[in-house]
Structures are given as C-alpha cells and as structure tokens.
Tab-separated table of C-alpha atoms in Angstrom:
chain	number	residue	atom	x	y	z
A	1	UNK	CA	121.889	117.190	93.419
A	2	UNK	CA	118.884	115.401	92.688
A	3	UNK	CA	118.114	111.671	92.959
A	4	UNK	CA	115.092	110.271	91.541
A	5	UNK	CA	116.060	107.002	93.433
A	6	UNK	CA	115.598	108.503	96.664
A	7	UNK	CA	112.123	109.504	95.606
A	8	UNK	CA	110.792	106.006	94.128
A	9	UNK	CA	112.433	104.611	97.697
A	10	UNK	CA	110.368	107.385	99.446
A	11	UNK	CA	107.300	106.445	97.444
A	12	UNK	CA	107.137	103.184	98.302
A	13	UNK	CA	107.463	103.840	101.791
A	14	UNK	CA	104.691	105.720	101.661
A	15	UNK	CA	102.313	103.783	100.070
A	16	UNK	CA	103.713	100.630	102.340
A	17	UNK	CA	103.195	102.444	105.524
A	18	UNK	CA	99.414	104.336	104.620
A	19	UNK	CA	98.869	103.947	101.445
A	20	UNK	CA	95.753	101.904	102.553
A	21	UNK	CA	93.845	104.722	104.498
A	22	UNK	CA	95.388	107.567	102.464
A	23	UNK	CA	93.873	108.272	98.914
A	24	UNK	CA	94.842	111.114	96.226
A	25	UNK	CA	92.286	114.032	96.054
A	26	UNK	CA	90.018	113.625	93.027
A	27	UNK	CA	89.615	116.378	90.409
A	28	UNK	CA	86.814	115.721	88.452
A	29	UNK	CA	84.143	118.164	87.137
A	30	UNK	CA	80.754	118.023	89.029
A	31	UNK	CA	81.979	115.070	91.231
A	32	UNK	CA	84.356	117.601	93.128
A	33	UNK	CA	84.693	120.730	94.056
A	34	UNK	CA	86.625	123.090	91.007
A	35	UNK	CA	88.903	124.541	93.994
A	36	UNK	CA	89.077	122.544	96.978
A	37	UNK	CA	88.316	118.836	95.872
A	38	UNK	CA	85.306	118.320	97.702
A	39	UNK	CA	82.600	116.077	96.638
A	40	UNK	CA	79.714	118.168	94.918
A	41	UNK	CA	76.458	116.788	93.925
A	42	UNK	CA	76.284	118.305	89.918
A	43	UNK	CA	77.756	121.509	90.905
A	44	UNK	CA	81.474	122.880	89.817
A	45	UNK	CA	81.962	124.937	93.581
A	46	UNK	CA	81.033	123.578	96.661
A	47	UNK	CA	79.366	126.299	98.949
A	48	UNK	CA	82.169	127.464	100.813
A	49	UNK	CA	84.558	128.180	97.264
A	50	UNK	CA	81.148	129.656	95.751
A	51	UNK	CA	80.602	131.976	98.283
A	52	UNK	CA	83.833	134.003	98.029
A	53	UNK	CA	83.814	133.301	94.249
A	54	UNK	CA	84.828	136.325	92.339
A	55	UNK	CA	87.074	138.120	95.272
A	56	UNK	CA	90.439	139.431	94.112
A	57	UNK	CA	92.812	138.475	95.656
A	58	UNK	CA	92.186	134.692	95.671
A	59	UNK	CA	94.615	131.911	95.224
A	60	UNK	CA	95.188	131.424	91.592
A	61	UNK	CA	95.349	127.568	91.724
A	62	UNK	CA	94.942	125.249	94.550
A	63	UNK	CA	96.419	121.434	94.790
A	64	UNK	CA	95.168	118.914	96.996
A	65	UNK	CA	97.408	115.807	97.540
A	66	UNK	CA	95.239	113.578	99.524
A	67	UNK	CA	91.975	113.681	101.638
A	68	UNK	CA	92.190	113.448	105.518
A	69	UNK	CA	88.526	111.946	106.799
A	70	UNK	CA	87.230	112.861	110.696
A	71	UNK	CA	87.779	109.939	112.608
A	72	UNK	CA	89.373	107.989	110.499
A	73	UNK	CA	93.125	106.896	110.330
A	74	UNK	CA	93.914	109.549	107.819
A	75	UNK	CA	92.024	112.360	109.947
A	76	UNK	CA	94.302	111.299	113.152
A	77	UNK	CA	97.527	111.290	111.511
A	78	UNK	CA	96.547	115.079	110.239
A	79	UNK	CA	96.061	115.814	114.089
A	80	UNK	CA	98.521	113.609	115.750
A	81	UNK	CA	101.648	114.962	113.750
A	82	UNK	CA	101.290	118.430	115.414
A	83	UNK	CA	99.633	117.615	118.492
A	84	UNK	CA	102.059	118.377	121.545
A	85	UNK	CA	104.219	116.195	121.860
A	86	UNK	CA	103.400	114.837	118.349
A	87	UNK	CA	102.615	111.327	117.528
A	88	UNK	CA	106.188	110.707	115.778
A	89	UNK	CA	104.447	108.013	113.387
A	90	UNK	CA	102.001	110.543	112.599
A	91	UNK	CA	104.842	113.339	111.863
A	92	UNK	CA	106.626	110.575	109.775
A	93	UNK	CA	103.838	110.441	107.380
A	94	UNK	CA	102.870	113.840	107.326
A	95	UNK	CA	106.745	114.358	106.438
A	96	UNK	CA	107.134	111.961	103.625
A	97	UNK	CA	103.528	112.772	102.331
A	98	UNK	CA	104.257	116.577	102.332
A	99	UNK	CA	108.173	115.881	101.020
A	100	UNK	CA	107.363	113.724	98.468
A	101	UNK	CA	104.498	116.394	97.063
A	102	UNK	CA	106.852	119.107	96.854
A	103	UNK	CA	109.901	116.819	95.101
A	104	UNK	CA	107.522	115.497	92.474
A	105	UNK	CA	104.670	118.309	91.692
A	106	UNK	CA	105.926	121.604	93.181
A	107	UNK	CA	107.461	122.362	89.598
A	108	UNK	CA	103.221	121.663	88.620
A	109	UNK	CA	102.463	125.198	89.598
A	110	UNK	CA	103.607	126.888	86.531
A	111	UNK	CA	101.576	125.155	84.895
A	112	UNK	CA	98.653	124.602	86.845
A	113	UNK	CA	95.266	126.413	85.676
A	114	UNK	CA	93.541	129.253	87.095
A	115	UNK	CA	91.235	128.349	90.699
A	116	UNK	CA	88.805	129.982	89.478
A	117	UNK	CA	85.716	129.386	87.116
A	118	UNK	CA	86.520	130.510	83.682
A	119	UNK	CA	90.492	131.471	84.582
A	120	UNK	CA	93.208	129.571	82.905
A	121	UNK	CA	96.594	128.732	83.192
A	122	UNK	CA	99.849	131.018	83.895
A	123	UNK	CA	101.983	131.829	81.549
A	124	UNK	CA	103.542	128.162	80.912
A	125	UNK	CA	106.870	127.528	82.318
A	126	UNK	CA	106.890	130.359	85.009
A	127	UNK	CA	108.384	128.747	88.110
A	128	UNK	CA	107.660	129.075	91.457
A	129	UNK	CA	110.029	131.911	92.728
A	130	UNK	CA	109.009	132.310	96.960
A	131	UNK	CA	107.228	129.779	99.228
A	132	UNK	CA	105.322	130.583	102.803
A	133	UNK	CA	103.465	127.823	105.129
A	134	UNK	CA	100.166	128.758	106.554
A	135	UNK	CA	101.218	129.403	110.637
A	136	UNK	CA	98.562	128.326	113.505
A	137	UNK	CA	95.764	130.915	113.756
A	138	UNK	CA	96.071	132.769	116.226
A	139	UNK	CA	99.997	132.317	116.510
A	140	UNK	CA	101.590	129.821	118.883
A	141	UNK	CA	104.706	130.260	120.451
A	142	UNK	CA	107.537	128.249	118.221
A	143	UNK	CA	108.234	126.769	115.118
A	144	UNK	CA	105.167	125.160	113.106
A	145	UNK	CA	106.098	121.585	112.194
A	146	UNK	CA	104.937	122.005	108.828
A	147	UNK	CA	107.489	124.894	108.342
A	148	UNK	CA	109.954	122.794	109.597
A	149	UNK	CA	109.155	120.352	106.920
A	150	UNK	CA	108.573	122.387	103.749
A	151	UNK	CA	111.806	124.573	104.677
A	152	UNK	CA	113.837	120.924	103.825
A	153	UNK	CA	112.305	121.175	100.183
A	154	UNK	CA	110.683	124.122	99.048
A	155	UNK	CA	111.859	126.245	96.037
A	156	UNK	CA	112.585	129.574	95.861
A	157	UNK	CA	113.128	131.802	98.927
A	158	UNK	CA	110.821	132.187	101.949
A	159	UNK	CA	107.603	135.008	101.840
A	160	UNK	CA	107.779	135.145	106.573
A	161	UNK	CA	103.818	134.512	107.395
A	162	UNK	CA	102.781	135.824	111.024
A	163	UNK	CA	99.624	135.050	112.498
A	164	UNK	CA	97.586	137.625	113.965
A	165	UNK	CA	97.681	137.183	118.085
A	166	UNK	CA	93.786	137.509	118.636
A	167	UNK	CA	91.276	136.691	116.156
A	168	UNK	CA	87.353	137.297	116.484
A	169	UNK	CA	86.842	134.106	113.993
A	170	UNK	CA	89.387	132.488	112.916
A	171	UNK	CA	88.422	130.271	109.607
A	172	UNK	CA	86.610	133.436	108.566
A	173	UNK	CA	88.382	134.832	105.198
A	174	UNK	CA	90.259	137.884	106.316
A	175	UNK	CA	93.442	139.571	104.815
A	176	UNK	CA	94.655	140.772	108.611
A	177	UNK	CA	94.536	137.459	109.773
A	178	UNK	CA	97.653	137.231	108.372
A	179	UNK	CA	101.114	139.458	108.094
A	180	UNK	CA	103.891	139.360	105.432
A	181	UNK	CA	107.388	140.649	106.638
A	182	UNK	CA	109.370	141.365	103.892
A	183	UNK	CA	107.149	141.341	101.257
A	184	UNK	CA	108.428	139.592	97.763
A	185	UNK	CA	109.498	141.003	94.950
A	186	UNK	CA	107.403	142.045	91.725
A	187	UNK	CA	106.067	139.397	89.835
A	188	UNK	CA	106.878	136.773	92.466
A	189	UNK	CA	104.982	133.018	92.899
A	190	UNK	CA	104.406	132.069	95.491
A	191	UNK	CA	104.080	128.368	96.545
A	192	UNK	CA	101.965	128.470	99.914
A	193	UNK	CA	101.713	125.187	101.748
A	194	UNK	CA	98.674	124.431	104.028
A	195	UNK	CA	98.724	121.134	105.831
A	196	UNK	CA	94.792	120.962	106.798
A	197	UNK	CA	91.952	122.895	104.082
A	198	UNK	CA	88.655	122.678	106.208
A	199	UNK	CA	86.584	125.894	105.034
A	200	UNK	CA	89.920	127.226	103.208
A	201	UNK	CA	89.759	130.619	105.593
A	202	UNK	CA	93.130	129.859	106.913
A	203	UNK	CA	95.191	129.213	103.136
A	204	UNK	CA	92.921	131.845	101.386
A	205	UNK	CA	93.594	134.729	104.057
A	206	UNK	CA	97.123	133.457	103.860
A	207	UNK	CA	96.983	134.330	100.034
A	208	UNK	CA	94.948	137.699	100.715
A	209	UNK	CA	97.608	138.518	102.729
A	210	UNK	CA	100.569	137.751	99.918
A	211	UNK	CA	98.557	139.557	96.905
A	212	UNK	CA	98.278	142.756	99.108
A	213	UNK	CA	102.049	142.096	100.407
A	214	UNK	CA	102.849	142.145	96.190
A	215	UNK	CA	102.296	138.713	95.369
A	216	UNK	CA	101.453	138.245	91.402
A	217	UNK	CA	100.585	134.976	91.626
A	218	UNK	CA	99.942	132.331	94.653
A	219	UNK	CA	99.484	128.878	94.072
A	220	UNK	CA	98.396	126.923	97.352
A	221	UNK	CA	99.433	123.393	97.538
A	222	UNK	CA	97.484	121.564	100.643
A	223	UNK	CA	98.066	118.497	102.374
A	224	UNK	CA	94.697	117.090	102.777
A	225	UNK	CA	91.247	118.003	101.993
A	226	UNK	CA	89.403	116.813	105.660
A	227	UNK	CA	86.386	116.127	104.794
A	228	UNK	CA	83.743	114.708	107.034
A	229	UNK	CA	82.048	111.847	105.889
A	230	UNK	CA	78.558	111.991	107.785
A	231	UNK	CA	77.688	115.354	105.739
A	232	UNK	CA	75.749	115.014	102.711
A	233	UNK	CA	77.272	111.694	100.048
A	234	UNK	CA	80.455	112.312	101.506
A	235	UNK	CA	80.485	108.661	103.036
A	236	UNK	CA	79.605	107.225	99.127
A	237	UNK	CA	82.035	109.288	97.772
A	238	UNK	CA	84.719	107.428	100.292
A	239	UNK	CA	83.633	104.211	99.793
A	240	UNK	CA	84.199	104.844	96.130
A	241	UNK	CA	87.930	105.260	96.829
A	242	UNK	CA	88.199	102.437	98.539
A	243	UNK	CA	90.848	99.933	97.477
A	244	UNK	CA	92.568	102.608	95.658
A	245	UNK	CA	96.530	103.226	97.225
A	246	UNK	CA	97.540	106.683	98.068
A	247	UNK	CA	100.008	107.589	94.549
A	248	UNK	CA	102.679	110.012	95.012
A	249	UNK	CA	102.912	110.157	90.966
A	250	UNK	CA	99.357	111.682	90.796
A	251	UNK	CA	99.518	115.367	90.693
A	252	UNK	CA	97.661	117.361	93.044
A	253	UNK	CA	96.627	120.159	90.643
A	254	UNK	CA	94.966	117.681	88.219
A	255	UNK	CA	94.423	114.665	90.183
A	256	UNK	CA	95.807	112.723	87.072
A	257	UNK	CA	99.015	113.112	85.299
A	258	UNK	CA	101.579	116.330	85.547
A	259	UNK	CA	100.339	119.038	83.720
A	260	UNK	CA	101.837	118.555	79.961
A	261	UNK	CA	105.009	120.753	79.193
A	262	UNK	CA	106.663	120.599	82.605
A	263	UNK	CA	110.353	118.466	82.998
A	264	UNK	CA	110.560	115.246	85.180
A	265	UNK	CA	110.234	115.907	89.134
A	266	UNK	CA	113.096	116.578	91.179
A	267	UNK	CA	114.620	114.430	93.551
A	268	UNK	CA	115.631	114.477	97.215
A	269	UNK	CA	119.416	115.342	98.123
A	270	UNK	CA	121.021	112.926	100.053
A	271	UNK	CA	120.745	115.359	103.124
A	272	UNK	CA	117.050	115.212	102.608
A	273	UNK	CA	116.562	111.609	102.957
A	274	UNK	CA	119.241	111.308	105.902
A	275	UNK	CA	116.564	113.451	107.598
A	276	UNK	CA	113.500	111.706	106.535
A	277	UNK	CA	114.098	107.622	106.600
C-alpha cells in the first residue's frame, strides 16, 4: 500500500534535520559532469568519466541525489553511518536520504537517458525489474548497512553482489572486482545503489559485473557525489549552492523535475516508516 503522506512527513524531516548542509546534485551541461555530477570547467565529462568513455559495458544512466563534501557535515554523515559502531544520527540520515530517493525517483529509471555522450533514453516506460547494492571492496564480514536499507524499498527482486576478497587496487574499474550469483534474467534492469561515487570504480565494476552476469540495462542510482572542495573551483561551485535546502522532489537523473511520462512516486508502507521515524 502506498502512502504519499508518509513521504511528504519523511521529506520534511529530512530537510528539517540536514537540509542545511545537504544539497541536490546539479545536472547541468558544462557546469557538471554528463555522468557523475561533478563540477567541470566547459567540458561535458570530467576526467575520470572521460577516460573510460566508450567501454561496453558501462552503466546506462547514473543518478546522483546529493553531494557529500570532505570535511564537511555532509562528508561525515557519509562516513559516520557505516563506521563501526555507526554514528546512529548519521545512519538516520543516510536512511531517510537513501529511502526517500528510492520512494520518489526509483520509477525515474525507465525513463532516464543514456550515461553516455550521444546515448538516449530506454525504451520509455520499461521499469526497473532487479536491484543490487554496491558491497565494501574487498568484502567485509556481515551485512552492508546500505543493503540493509535499500532491501526495505527497492523494486524488483535482488541481482546477490560479492566482493572480491583481495584486490590489487580497489577503485580501479575492473569486472572481477565484483561477482553476480544468480545472474538475472534476459532483458532485466537493474537498479544498482551506491552510497559513496568517488572515482566511480566501485558502482561501474559493479555494473561490469551485471552486463557480463546478463544484465540489459543498469541504471546506478548513488547517494552522494563526494567531492572535495580544495581541488580545482570545486570550493566556488559549493558556495554557489549555498542557501539552497536539500529537495527530495528533485530527481536525481535530471537534477530538475521527474523525467516527463512517468506516474506520481510511490509511497512508504506503514511498515516502512515504523522502521524509519
């Protein structure tokens, strides 16, 4: 059962509680990055995204839903929720920010357009059929709490990611970084949730690893963009955002309104927000 009340209650909590330091990725052509929602100077890729431009086997659309800055509040609360023992104000807002994407925009990514330069859209209205989380690389023993928080919410059925045990570099991009279980059936999309895009090895292996597991599409919806401000106009770009309120209505695949065509977002089920509040 869905209940869009639940989610404008969520919201608000949000925004009360960090929507000061938090603040919606920006999608905008030569201010940011085409793929990852960093800020460019007058290009459409930043370095990293134009480096491995052009390998197959790349996500086919990536959505950022806020940015998370090095040694700032937002770049704490992206380490403190799965630190050990977490920081359980930390894992509260990670929770609601992560919750709250998937209830309003996961239905997005049907529509969303291609990653790359020059792609376009999916076929419109093809929903998201399987969703995986990103694991710690290398594995850790136990449950990552980011899988314990899209599992709540996420459509579809599960695509199992394992991380490899030893790895030479780890935010290197590298199919075997990563292992698919059961892999999903033909024609399956795949909604794979990151919680931290640095370089993008980690979600971008993941999605290696789910094309060569059968994959036919992979959308990769990300938490926050971290982003360190002392590197290039990074700190001009934040203090451009300034004042502005993290906005759970914003869509992470466009950085502006839903993508036109899809139905209203879903809500939270009343076992959902037991869980969260």
């Amino acid at each position: 059962m869905t209940d869009p009340a639940a989610v404008a209650r969520l919201s608000a909590a949000l925004v009360a509680s960090a929507g000061g330091y938090l603040h919606n990725a920006v999608r905008q052509e030569l201010l940011t990055c085409a793929v990852c929602a960093t800020p460019v100077t007058g290009f459409r890729l930043c370095y990293q995204c134009q480096r491995r431009r052009g390998r197959p086997g790349l996500a086919d659309a990536t959505g950022f839903l806020a940015y998370a800055v090095a040694g700032r509040q937002s770049g704490s609360v992206m380490q403190g929720y799965k630190a050990r023992p977490p920081v359980p104000g930390h894992r509260a807002i990670v929770t609601l920010l992560v919750l709250l994407g998937l209830a309003r925009h996961a239905g997005c990514a049907a529509y969303a357009g291609c990653a790359e330069p020059g792609g376009s859209a999916g076929p419109a209205g093809v929903p998201v059929t399987h969703w995986a989380t990103v694991p710690s690389l290398p594995a850790r023993p136990g449950e990552h709490p980011l899988h314990a928080i899209v599992s709540r919410l996420a459509p579809g059925a599960e695509v199992a990611l394992a991380a490899a045990d030893e790895v030479e570099y780890s935010r290197d991009l590298h199919p075997g970084h990563f292992r698919v279980a059961v892999p999903p059936p033909a024609g399956a999309h795949v909604l794979l949730v990151d919680d931290t895009w640095a370089r993008g090895g980690h979600a971008q292996s993941a999605a290696l690893a789910l094309r060569a597991a059968g994959a036919a599409r992979i959308s990769v919806l990300v938490a926050a963009r971290w982003i360190n401000e002392d590197f290039g106009g990074n700190a001009a770009f934040l203090r451009g955002l300034s004042g502005r309120d993290y906005d759970p209505a914003i869509c992470p695949w466009t950085g502006a309104a839903c993508p036109p065509g899809r139905p209203g977002p879903p809500g939270l089920t009343s076992g959902d927000r037991a869980t969260v509040v």
